[in-house]
Coordinates of C-alpha atoms in Angstrom, one line a residue:
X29 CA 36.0 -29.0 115.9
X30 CA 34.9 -31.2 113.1
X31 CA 34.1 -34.3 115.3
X32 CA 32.0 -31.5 117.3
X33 CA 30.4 -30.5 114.1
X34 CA 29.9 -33.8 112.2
X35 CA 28.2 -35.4 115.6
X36 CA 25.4 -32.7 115.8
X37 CA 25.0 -32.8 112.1
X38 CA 24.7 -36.6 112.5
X39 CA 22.1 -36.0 115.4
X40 CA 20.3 -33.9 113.3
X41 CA 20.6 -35.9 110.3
X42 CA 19.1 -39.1 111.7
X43 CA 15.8 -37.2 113.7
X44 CA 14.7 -35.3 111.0
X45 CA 16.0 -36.3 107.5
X46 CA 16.3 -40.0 107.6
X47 CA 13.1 -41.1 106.2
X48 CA 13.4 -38.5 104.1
X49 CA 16.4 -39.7 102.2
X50 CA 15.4 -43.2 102.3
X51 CA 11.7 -42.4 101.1
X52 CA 13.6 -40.7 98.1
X53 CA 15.7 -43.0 97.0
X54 CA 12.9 -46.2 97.8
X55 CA 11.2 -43.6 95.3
X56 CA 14.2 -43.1 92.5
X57 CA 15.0 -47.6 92.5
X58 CA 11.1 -47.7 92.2
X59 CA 11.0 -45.9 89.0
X60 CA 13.9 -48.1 88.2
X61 CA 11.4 -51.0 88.2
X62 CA 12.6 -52.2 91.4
X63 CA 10.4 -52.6 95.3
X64 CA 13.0 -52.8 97.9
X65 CA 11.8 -53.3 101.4
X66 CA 13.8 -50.1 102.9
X67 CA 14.1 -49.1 106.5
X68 CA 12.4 -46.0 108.4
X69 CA 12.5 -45.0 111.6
X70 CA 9.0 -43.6 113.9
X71 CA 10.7 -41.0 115.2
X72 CA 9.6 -38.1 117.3
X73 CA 11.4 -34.8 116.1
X74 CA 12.9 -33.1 119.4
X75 CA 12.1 -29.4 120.5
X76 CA 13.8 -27.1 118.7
X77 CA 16.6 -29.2 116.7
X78 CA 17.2 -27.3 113.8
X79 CA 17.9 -23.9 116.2
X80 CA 19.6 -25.4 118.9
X81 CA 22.0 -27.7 116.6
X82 CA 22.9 -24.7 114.4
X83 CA 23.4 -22.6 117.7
X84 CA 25.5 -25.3 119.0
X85 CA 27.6 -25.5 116.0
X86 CA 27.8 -21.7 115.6
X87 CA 29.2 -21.9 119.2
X88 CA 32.3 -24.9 118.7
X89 CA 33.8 -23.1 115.6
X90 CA 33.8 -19.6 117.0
X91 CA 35.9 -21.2 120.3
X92 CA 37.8 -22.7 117.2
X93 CA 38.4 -19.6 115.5
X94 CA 39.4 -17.7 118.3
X95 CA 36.2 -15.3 118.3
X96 CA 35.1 -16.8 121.6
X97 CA 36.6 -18.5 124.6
X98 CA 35.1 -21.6 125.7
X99 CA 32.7 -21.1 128.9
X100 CA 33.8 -23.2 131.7
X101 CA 30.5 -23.4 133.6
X102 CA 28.4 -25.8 132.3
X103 CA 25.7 -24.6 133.9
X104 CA 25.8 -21.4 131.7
X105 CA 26.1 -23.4 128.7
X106 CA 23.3 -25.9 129.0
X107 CA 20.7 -22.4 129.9
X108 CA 22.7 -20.4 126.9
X109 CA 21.9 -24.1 124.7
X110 CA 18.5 -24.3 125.6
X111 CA 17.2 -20.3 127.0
X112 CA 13.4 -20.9 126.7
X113 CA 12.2 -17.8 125.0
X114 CA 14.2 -18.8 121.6
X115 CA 14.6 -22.2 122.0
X116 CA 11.6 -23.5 119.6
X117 CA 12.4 -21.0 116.5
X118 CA 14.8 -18.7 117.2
X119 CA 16.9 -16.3 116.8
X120 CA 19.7 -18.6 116.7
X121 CA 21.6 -17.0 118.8
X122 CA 25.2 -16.7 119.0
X123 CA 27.8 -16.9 122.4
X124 CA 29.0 -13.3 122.0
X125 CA 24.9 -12.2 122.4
X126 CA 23.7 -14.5 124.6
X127 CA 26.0 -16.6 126.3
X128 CA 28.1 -13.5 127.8
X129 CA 24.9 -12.1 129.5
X130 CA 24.5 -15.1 131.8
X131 CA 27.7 -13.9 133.3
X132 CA 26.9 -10.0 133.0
X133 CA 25.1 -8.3 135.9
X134 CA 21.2 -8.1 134.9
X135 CA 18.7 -5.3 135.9
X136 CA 15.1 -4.4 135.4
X137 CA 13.9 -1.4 134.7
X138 CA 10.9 0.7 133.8
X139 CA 12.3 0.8 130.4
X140 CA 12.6 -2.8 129.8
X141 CA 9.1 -3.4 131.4
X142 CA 7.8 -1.0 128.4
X143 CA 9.8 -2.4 125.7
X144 CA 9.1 -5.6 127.0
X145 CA 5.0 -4.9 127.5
X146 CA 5.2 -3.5 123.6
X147 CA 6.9 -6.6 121.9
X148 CA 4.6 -8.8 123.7
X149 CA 1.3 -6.9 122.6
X150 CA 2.8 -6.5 119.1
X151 CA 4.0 -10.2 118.6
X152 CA 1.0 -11.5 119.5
X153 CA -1.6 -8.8 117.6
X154 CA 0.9 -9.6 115.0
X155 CA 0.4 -13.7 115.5
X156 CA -3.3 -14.3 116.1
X157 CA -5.1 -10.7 114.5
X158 CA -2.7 -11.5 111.4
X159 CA -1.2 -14.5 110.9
X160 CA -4.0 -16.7 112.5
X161 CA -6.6 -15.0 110.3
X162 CA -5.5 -15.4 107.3
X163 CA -4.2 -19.1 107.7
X164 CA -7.7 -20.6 106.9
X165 CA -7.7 -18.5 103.6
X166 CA -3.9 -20.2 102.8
X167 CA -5.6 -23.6 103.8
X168 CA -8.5 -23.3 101.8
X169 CA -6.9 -22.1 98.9
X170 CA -3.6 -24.7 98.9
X171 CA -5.0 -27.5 97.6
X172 CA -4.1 -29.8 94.5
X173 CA -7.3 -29.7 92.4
X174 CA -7.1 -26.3 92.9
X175 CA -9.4 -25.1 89.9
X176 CA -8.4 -21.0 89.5
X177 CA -5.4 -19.4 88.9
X178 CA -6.2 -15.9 90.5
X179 CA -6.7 -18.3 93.7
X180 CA -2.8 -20.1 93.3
X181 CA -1.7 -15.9 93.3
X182 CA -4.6 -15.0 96.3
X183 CA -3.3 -17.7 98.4
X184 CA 0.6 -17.1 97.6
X185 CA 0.2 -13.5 98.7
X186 CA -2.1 -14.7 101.6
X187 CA 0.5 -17.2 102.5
X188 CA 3.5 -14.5 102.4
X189 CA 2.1 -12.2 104.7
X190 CA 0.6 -15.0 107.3
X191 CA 4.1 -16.0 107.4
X192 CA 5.7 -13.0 108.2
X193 CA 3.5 -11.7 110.3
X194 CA 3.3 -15.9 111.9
X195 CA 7.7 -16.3 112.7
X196 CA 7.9 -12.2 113.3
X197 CA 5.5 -12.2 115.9
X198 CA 7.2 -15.0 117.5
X199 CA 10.5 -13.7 117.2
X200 CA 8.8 -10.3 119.0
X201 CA 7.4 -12.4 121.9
X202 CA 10.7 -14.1 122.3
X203 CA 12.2 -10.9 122.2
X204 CA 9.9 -9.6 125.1
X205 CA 9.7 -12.4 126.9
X206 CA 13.5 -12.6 127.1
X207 CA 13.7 -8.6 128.2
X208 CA 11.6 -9.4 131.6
X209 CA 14.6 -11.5 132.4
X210 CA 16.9 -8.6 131.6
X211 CA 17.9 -10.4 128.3
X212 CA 18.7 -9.0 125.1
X213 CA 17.9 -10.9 121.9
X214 CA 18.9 -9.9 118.5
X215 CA 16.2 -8.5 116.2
X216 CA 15.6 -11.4 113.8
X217 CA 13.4 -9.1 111.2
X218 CA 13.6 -5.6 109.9
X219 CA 10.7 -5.0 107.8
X220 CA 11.9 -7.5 105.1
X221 CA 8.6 -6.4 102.7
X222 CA 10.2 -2.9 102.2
X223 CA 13.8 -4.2 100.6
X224 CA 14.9 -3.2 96.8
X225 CA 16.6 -6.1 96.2
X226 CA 16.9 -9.6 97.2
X227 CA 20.1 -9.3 99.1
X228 CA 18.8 -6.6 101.1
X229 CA 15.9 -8.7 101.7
X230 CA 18.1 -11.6 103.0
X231 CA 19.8 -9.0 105.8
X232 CA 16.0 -8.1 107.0
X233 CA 14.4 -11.4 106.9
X234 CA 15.4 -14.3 109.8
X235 CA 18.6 -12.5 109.9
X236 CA 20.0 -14.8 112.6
X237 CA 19.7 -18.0 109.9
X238 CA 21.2 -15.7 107.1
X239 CA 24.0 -14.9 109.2
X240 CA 24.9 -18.5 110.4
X241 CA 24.9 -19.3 106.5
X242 CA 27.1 -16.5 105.5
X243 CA 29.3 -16.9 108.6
X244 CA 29.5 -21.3 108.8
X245 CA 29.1 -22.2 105.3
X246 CA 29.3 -19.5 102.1
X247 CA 32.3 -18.3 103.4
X248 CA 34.4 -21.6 105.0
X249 CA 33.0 -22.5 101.0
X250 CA 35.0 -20.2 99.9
X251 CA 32.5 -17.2 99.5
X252 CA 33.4 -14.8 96.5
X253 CA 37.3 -16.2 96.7
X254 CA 37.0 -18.0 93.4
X255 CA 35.7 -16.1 90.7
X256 CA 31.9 -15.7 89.4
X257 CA 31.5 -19.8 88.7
X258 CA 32.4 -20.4 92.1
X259 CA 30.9 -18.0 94.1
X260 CA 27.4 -18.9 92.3
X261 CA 28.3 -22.6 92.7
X262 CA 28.6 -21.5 96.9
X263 CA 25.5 -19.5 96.9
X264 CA 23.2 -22.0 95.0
X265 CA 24.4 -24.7 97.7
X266 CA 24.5 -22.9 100.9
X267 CA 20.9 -21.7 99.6
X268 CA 19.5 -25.0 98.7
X269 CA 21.5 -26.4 102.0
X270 CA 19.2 -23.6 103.7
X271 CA 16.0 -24.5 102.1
X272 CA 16.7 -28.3 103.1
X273 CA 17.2 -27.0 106.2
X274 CA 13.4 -26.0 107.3
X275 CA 12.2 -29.5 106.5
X276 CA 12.4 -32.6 104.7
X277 CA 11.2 -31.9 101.5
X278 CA 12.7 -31.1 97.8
X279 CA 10.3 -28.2 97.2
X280 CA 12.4 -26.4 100.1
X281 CA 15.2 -27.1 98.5
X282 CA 14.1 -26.0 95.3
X283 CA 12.8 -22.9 97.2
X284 CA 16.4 -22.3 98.4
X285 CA 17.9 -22.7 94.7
X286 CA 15.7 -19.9 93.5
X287 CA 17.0 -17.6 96.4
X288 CA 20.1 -18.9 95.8
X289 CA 19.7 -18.1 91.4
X290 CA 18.3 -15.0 92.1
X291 CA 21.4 -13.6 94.6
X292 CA 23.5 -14.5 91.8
X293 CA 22.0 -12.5 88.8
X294 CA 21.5 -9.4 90.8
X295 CA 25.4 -10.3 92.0
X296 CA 26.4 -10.4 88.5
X297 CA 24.1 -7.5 87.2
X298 CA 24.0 -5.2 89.9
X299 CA 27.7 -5.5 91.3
X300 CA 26.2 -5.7 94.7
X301 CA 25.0 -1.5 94.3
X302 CA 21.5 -1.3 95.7
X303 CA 19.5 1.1 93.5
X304 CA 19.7 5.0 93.5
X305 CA 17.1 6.4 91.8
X306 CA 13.4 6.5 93.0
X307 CA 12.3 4.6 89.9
X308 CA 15.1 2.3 90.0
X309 CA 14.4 1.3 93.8
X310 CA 10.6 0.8 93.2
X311 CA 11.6 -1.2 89.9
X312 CA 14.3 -3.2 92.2
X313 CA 11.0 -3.9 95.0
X314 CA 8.9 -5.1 92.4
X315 CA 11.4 -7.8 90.8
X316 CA 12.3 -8.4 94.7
X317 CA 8.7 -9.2 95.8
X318 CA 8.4 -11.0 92.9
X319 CA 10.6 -13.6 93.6
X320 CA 10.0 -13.3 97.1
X321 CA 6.3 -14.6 97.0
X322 CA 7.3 -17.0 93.8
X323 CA 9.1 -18.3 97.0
X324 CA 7.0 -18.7 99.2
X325 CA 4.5 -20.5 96.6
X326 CA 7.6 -23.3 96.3
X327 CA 7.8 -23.0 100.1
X328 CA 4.0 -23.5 101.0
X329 CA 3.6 -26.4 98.3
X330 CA 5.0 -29.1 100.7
X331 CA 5.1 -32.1 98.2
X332 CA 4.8 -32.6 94.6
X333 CA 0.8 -33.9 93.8
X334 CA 0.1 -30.0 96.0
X335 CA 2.9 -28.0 93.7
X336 CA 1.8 -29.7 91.1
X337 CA -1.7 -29.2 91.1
X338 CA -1.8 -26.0 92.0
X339 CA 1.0 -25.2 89.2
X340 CA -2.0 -26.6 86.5
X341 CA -4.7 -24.4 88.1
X342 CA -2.2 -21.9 86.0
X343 CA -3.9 -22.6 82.7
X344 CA -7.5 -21.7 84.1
X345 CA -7.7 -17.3 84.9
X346 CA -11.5 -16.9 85.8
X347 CA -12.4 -15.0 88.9
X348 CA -14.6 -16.0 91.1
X349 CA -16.9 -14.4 93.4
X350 CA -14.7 -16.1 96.4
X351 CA -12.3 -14.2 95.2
X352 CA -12.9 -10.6 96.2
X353 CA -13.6 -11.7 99.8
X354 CA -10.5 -13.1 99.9
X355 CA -8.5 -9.8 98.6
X356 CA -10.5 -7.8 101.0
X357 CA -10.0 -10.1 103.6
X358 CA -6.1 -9.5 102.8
X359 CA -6.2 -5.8 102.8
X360 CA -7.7 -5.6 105.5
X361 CA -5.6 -7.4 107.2
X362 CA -2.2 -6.6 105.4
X363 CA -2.7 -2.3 105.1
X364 CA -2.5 -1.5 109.0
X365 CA 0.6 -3.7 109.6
X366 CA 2.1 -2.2 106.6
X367 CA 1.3 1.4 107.6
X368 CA 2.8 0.8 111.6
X369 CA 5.7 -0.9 110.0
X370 CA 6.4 2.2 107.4
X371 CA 6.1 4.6 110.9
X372 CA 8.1 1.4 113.1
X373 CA 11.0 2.2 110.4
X374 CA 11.2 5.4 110.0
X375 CA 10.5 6.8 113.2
X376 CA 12.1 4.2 115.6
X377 CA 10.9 0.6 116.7
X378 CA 10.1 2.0 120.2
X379 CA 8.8 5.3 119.1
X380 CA 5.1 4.7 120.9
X381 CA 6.6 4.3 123.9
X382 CA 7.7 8.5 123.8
X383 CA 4.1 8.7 123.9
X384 CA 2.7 10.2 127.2
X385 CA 1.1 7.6 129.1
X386 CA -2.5 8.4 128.6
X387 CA -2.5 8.1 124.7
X388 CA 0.2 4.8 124.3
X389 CA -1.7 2.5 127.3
X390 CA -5.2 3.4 126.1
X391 CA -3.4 2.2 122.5
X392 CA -2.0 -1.0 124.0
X393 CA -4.9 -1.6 125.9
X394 CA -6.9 -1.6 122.2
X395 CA -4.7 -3.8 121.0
X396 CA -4.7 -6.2 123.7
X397 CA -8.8 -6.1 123.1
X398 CA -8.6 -6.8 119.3
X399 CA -5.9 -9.7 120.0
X400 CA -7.9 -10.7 122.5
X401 CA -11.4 -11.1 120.6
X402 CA -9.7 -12.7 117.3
X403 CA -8.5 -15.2 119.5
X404 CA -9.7 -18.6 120.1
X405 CA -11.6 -19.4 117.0
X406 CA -8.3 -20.5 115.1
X407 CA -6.3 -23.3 116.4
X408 CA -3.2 -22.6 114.5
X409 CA 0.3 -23.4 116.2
X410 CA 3.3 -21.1 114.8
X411 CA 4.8 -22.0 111.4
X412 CA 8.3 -21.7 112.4
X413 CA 7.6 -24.7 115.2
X414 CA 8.0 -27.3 112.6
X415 CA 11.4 -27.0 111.5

């Protein structure tokens, strides 16, 4: 098991973090007054490594633990490895899910044709009407001589939405896609914008990735064993180990440390209750969004001159006449996936398909429209497809 594990972490570790640690410390014996000639590699990062190595090693140590016996055809594990519909950003899917169904007896049925049909036309309204529109505004506004401060806090909210709405609809389409095959793949989101505390935020958002980190490395860390020092010591490293994990770059990691702080206050503060009262819960989603999209500002801000200069656009607060196109811009774009997700929730995620056919295909047909006319004037690839 841990020459399984170590060689795919090796694998991984060479393709996509290489020149990254070399570039860091050529950077650290440079301000030490010394130029070293360093190697680096011109390497082309493989489809998919990140998901299919944590897959893979999710796979070996449940065979070790007993959870799951090893598949003897290796036919069915090369298609569970690399199954196309997830195999560029997930879910990372684990044996029990997927793996078994190659062996199960598969059907299609009028049911998954709908379910199917709706994930499709929702994943990609969600991708190209949302996601795709709004990316120009993150662009524009993510720049280091930024000048405004309202537009550091315009394009963080701008940016937190796009990339919901950008890996969701992806996961939706995978989801779909999957279903015509008579596959079933986890739900990898579950309205993450509507949680009261950050925990709760980390079981609705890319809950196949916070899984794997609960399951192959806070708890084989030792979890909450150890006292308060050492379960904060586990979840500030298996957070910053997760923030290094969607790229090579320190302001993910630092991205991951504030996830990783901020599950350890409310662990310490709350006792792991999520709050009761009304005001208590909408005081709990303010704090939560609030580090949330303090996040995703560390997140977007992919090297230190962009964080930086964007981070001294803080001293300037005028508002400019940009400005107000760009919060309408969000609205507009932001209320009506808010307001399906608020029904999506509380009424079922496949409640429009209890619809009578002549009201829900005349709705998908709509959609496919919109999707379909605020397409092609954006060239902009899914987020998720870089890590």
């Amino acid at each position: 098991m841990f020459v399984a594990v170590a060689a795919a972490m090796v694998v991984l570790a060479i393709f996509k973090y290489f020149n990254f640690f070399v570039d860091s410390f050529g950077a650290i014996v440079h301000r030490a007054g010394l130029n070293p000639n360093l190697p680096t590699l011109r390497i082309v990062l493989p489809l998919g490594i990140s998901f299919i190595t944590f897959q893979g090693i999710a796979y070996v140590v449940d065979v070790y633990r007993g959870k799951h016996a090893a598949e003897k055809s290796l036919v069915k594990f090369l298609a569970f490895k690399a199954f196309f519909p997830q195999l560029v950003a997930g879910p990372i899917e684990r044996a029990s899910n997927l793996l078994d169904q190659f062996s199960a007896p598969r059907r299609f049925t009028s049911d998954h044709a709908d379910r199917a049909l709706w994930l499709l036309i929702y994943g990609y309204a969600m991708k190209v009407v949302v996601a795709d529109n709004l990316a120009p505004i993150v662009d524009t506004l993510f720049i280091p001589e930024q000048p405004f401060g309202w537009s550091v806090v315009l394009a963080t909210l701008a940016f937190g939405i796009q990339i919901y709405a950008d890996f969701n609809g992806y996961s939706l389409i995978a989801k779909g896609i999957a279903l015509l095959f008579g596959f079933e793949l986890i739900w990898n989101f579950r309205y993450p914008y509507w949680s009261v505390s950050i925990s709760e935020f980390w079981r609705r958002w890319h809950i196949s990735l916070s899984t794997w980190l609960r399951d192959y490395l806070y708890i084989p860390l030792g979890g909450n064993r150890g006292g308060e020092l050492i379960t904060n010591r586990n979840l500030l490293l298996t957070m910053a180990l997760g923030g290094l994990w969607h790229g090579a770059s320190w302001t993910f990691v630092l991205w991951g440390l504030l996830h990783g702080a901020a599950l350890a206050i409310r662990r310490k503060f709350s006792g792991g209750d999520e709050p009761g009262s009304k005001a208590d819960r909408a005081a709990g989603w303010a704090l939560t969004m609030l580090v949330v999209f303090v996040g995703w500002f560390l997140f977007r801000a992919a090297d230190w001159n962009l964080l930086i200069g964007m981070l001294s656009a803080l001293k300037r607060w005028e508002w400019a006449p940009v400005h107000g196109a760009v919060v309408l811009a969000i609205l507009s774009l932001t209320c009506p996936l808010m307001l399906l997700e608020w029904q999506l929730q509380s009424r079922g995620d496949y409640f429009l398909l209890r619809w009578p056919a002549w009201m829900k295909y005349p709705l998908f047909a709509v959609l496919v429209a919109v999707t379909a006319a605020a397409s092609g004037h954006v060239n902009a690839t899914f987020i998720y497809f870089q890590f």
